[in-house]
Coordinates of C-alpha atoms in Angstrom, one line a residue:
X1 CA -25.6 8.5 3.9
X2 CA -24.5 6.4 1.0
X3 CA -24.0 6.7 -2.8
X4 CA -24.9 4.0 -5.3
X5 CA -22.9 3.6 -8.5
X6 CA -23.4 1.3 -11.4
X7 CA -20.1 -0.5 -11.9
X8 CA -17.4 -2.5 -10.1
X9 CA -17.6 -1.1 -6.6
X10 CA -21.3 -1.0 -6.1
X11 CA -22.2 0.9 -2.9
X12 CA -20.2 3.5 -1.1
X13 CA -21.1 4.7 2.4
X14 CA -19.4 8.0 3.5
X15 CA -16.4 7.0 5.6
X16 CA -13.6 9.3 6.9
X17 CA -10.2 8.5 5.4
X18 CA -7.1 8.0 7.5
X19 CA -4.6 10.8 8.0
X20 CA -0.9 11.3 7.5
X21 CA 1.0 11.3 10.7
X22 CA 4.8 11.5 10.8
X23 CA 6.4 10.6 7.5
X24 CA 5.3 10.8 3.9
X25 CA 8.3 9.5 1.8
X26 CA 9.0 10.7 -1.7
X27 CA 10.6 8.9 -4.6
X28 CA 13.5 11.4 -4.7
X29 CA 14.7 10.6 -1.2
X30 CA 17.9 8.6 -0.8
X31 CA 17.8 8.8 3.0
X32 CA 17.1 5.2 4.1
X33 CA 16.0 6.3 7.6
X34 CA 13.0 8.1 5.9
X35 CA 12.0 5.2 3.6
X36 CA 8.9 4.3 5.7
X37 CA 5.2 5.1 5.6
X38 CA 3.3 6.3 8.6
X39 CA -0.3 7.4 9.2
X40 CA -3.1 7.5 11.7
X41 CA -6.4 5.6 11.3
X42 CA -9.7 7.5 11.5
X43 CA -11.9 5.7 14.0
X44 CA -13.8 8.5 15.7
X45 CA -16.6 10.8 14.5
X46 CA -18.3 9.5 11.4
X47 CA -16.6 6.1 11.3
X48 CA -17.4 5.0 14.9
X49 CA -21.1 5.4 14.1
X50 CA -20.7 2.3 11.9
X51 CA -19.2 0.2 14.8
X52 CA -22.6 -0.1 16.4
X53 CA -24.0 -3.6 16.6
X54 CA -27.3 -2.3 15.2
X55 CA -25.8 -0.7 12.1
X56 CA -26.5 -2.4 8.8
X57 CA -23.1 -1.2 7.6
X58 CA -20.0 -2.0 9.5
X59 CA -16.7 -0.1 9.5
X60 CA -14.1 -2.8 9.1
X61 CA -10.9 -0.8 9.4
X62 CA -8.1 0.5 7.2
X63 CA -6.5 -1.2 4.2
X64 CA -3.3 -0.6 2.3
X65 CA -2.9 -0.7 -1.5
X66 CA 0.4 -0.5 -3.4
X67 CA 1.7 -0.5 -7.0
X68 CA 5.2 -1.1 -8.4
X69 CA 6.5 1.1 -11.2
X70 CA 9.7 0.9 -13.3
X71 CA 9.9 4.7 -13.8
X72 CA 8.9 7.6 -11.6
X73 CA 7.4 9.7 -14.5
X74 CA 4.7 7.2 -15.2
X75 CA 4.1 6.7 -11.4
X76 CA 3.6 10.4 -10.9
X77 CA 1.2 10.5 -13.9
X78 CA -0.9 7.6 -12.5
X79 CA -0.9 9.2 -9.0
X80 CA -2.1 12.5 -10.6
X81 CA -5.0 10.7 -12.3
X82 CA -6.1 9.2 -9.0
X83 CA -5.6 12.3 -6.9
X84 CA -7.5 14.5 -9.3
X85 CA -10.8 12.8 -8.3
X86 CA -9.9 12.2 -4.7
X87 CA -12.4 14.7 -3.3
X88 CA -16.0 14.9 -2.2
X89 CA -17.2 15.9 -5.7
X90 CA -16.1 12.6 -7.2
X91 CA -16.4 10.6 -4.0
X92 CA -16.5 7.1 -5.4
X93 CA -14.1 7.6 -8.3
X94 CA -10.7 7.6 -6.5
X95 CA -11.1 4.1 -5.1
X96 CA -12.4 2.9 -8.5
X97 CA -9.4 4.3 -10.3
X98 CA -7.0 2.9 -7.6
X99 CA -8.5 -0.6 -7.6
X100 CA -10.3 -1.2 -10.9
X101 CA -8.4 1.0 -13.3
X102 CA -4.8 1.0 -12.2
X103 CA -5.0 -2.4 -10.3
X104 CA -3.3 -1.3 -7.1
X105 CA -3.0 -4.5 -4.9
X106 CA -3.6 -5.0 -1.3
X107 CA -0.4 -5.4 0.7
X108 CA 0.2 -9.0 1.7
X109 CA 2.1 -10.5 4.7
X110 CA 4.6 -13.2 5.5
X111 CA 2.2 -15.0 7.7
X112 CA -1.3 -14.7 9.2
X113 CA -4.5 -13.2 7.7
X114 CA -5.1 -9.5 8.2
X115 CA -8.1 -8.2 6.1
X116 CA -8.2 -5.3 6.5
X117 CA -4.6 -4.7 7.7
X118 CA -5.7 -2.5 10.6
X119 CA -8.9 -3.8 12.1
X120 CA -11.3 -1.2 13.6
X121 CA -11.1 -0.9 17.4
X122 CA -13.0 2.4 18.0
X123 CA -9.8 4.2 18.8
X124 CA -7.4 5.9 16.4
X125 CA -4.3 3.8 15.8
X126 CA -0.8 4.8 14.5
X127 CA 0.7 2.7 11.7
X128 CA 4.4 2.3 10.6
X129 CA 5.3 0.3 7.5
X130 CA 8.8 -0.3 6.1
X131 CA 9.0 -2.4 3.0
X132 CA 12.7 -3.1 2.8
X133 CA 15.6 -4.2 5.0
X134 CA 18.7 -2.2 5.9
X135 CA 21.7 -3.3 8.0
X136 CA 20.3 -1.9 11.2
X137 CA 17.6 -3.4 13.5
X138 CA 16.0 0.0 13.8
X139 CA 15.4 0.2 10.1
X140 CA 14.4 -3.4 9.3
X141 CA 11.3 -4.2 7.3
X142 CA 8.2 -4.5 9.4
X143 CA 4.7 -3.2 10.4
X144 CA 4.1 -1.5 13.7
X145 CA 0.6 -0.6 15.0
X146 CA -0.1 1.1 18.3
X147 CA -1.4 4.2 20.2
X148 CA 1.6 6.3 19.5
X149 CA 3.5 7.1 16.3
X150 CA 7.1 5.8 15.8
X151 CA 9.9 6.5 13.3
X152 CA 11.8 3.3 13.8
X153 CA 10.9 -0.4 14.1
X154 CA 9.5 -1.1 17.6
X155 CA 9.1 -4.8 18.3
X156 CA 6.7 -4.2 21.2
X157 CA 4.3 -2.6 18.6
X158 CA 5.2 -5.0 15.8
X159 CA 2.4 -6.9 14.0
X160 CA 2.6 -10.6 14.9
X161 CA 0.6 -13.7 13.8
X162 CA -1.2 -16.1 16.1
X163 CA 2.0 -18.0 16.8
X164 CA 3.9 -14.8 17.9
X165 CA 6.0 -14.5 14.7
X166 CA 6.7 -11.1 13.3
X167 CA 4.5 -10.3 10.3
X168 CA 6.4 -8.7 7.4
X169 CA 5.1 -6.9 4.3
X170 CA 5.0 -9.0 1.2
X171 CA 4.0 -8.5 -2.5
X172 CA 0.6 -9.5 -3.7
X173 CA 2.3 -11.5 -6.5
X174 CA -0.7 -13.5 -7.7
X175 CA 1.2 -16.8 -7.4
X176 CA 2.2 -19.1 -4.6
X177 CA 5.4 -17.4 -3.8
X178 CA 5.8 -15.0 -0.9
X179 CA 7.9 -12.3 -2.5
X180 CA 9.6 -9.5 -0.5
X181 CA 10.3 -5.9 -1.6
X182 CA 14.0 -6.5 -1.2
X183 CA 14.3 -6.6 -5.0
X184 CA 17.2 -8.8 -6.2
X185 CA 18.0 -10.3 -2.8
X186 CA 21.3 -11.9 -2.0
X187 CA 21.2 -14.3 -5.0
X188 CA 20.6 -11.4 -7.5
X189 CA 18.1 -13.8 -9.2
X190 CA 15.8 -11.8 -11.5
X191 CA 12.9 -14.0 -10.5
X192 CA 12.9 -11.9 -7.4
X193 CA 12.8 -8.7 -9.3
X194 CA 9.5 -7.3 -10.7
X195 CA 8.7 -8.5 -14.2
X196 CA 7.4 -6.4 -17.1
X197 CA 6.6 -8.3 -20.2
X198 CA 9.5 -7.9 -22.8
X199 CA 11.2 -5.2 -20.7
X200 CA 15.0 -5.5 -21.1
X201 CA 14.5 -8.7 -23.1
X202 CA 12.5 -10.5 -20.4
X203 CA 9.8 -12.7 -21.8
X204 CA 7.8 -13.3 -18.6
X205 CA 4.3 -11.9 -18.2
X206 CA 3.9 -8.7 -16.3
X207 CA 3.4 -9.2 -12.6
X208 CA 0.0 -8.4 -11.3
X209 CA 1.3 -5.8 -8.9
X210 CA 3.5 -4.0 -11.5
X211 CA 2.3 -1.2 -13.8
X212 CA 2.7 -2.5 -17.3
X213 CA 4.3 0.2 -19.4
X214 CA 7.1 -1.9 -21.0
X215 CA 8.0 0.8 -23.6
X216 CA 9.1 3.2 -20.9
X217 CA 12.8 3.6 -20.4
X218 CA 13.6 3.7 -16.7
X219 CA 15.2 6.8 -15.4
X220 CA 17.5 4.5 -13.4
X221 CA 17.8 0.9 -14.7
X222 CA 18.5 -0.4 -11.2
X223 CA 15.6 1.4 -9.6
X224 CA 11.9 0.5 -8.9
X225 CA 9.3 2.7 -7.3
X226 CA 6.5 1.7 -4.9
X227 CA 3.5 3.9 -4.5
X228 CA 1.1 3.4 -1.6
X229 CA -2.4 4.5 -0.5
X230 CA -4.4 3.9 2.7
X231 CA -8.2 3.8 2.7
X232 CA -11.0 3.2 5.3
X233 CA -13.1 0.2 4.5
X234 CA -16.6 -1.0 5.5
X235 CA -19.1 -3.7 4.4
X236 CA -22.9 -3.8 4.4
X237 CA -25.2 -6.8 5.0
X238 CA -25.0 -7.8 1.3
X239 CA -21.2 -8.1 1.7
X240 CA -20.6 -5.1 -0.6
X241 CA -17.5 -3.1 0.3
X242 CA -17.4 0.6 0.6
X243 CA -14.4 2.9 0.7
X244 CA -13.5 6.3 2.0
X245 CA -11.5 8.9 0.0
X246 CA -7.9 7.9 -0.3
X247 CA -4.8 8.9 1.7
X248 CA -1.7 9.0 -0.4
X249 CA 1.0 7.6 1.8
X250 CA 3.9 8.5 -0.5
X251 CA 6.5 6.5 -2.5
X252 CA 9.8 4.8 -2.0
X253 CA 12.6 4.1 -4.4
X254 CA 14.0 0.6 -4.2
X255 CA 17.3 -0.3 -5.7
X256 CA 17.9 -3.9 -7.0
X257 CA 20.2 -6.0 -5.0
X258 CA 21.4 -3.3 -2.6
X259 CA 21.4 -2.8 1.1
X260 CA 22.3 0.3 3.0

């Protein structure tokens, strides 16, 4: 079963979306132990049909999209607009709004190439993502993938590149830099803080992964908010990608230049 549409994302097969498992953070939380995203991929039932070598459409795996916001009010408004069409009645529209309208970006990595982030194996996998560092090895930034869910960084499950190096989450900045989500960093250099054109006197262009609403006053001038979604992805023989309904993974509040 598939649905054709006329713009942008051309052909959508019906894939099952991933599911929340464990933790779904919210922007209000100040508990650093809970500032991580966790979910389970959906690789059984409908999706594993598309793993067959004879299928013209292949289920590739699960991808992660994120967007950075200066204020939580506009973030909640954008999420509401995406979520209102995230159902079977508007099957194709949620992914379109996420990717084409609001320009959510694919999560990038410190090394290696992982497209999609979680490659399909035919078995459900559990994913843990923490974007920022805290002064505790259990709560360091990282990505863990395995056959059980975790609430802390687990190096035995940590994603690694071909050389055995830990793979860490990075912003899809659009330039050559590999920017972290530790906004401000040790040097407090604003080049490592998200840019919004003319916001607070900055003259830089808005970063590709930041929602451009430069007239909004931040509810907290030192805070940024990251919203994340997961989606099952497949591709047909014409190299056209199709997407499942979305799984909203939650949001985290990131303070500039601070560590717990």
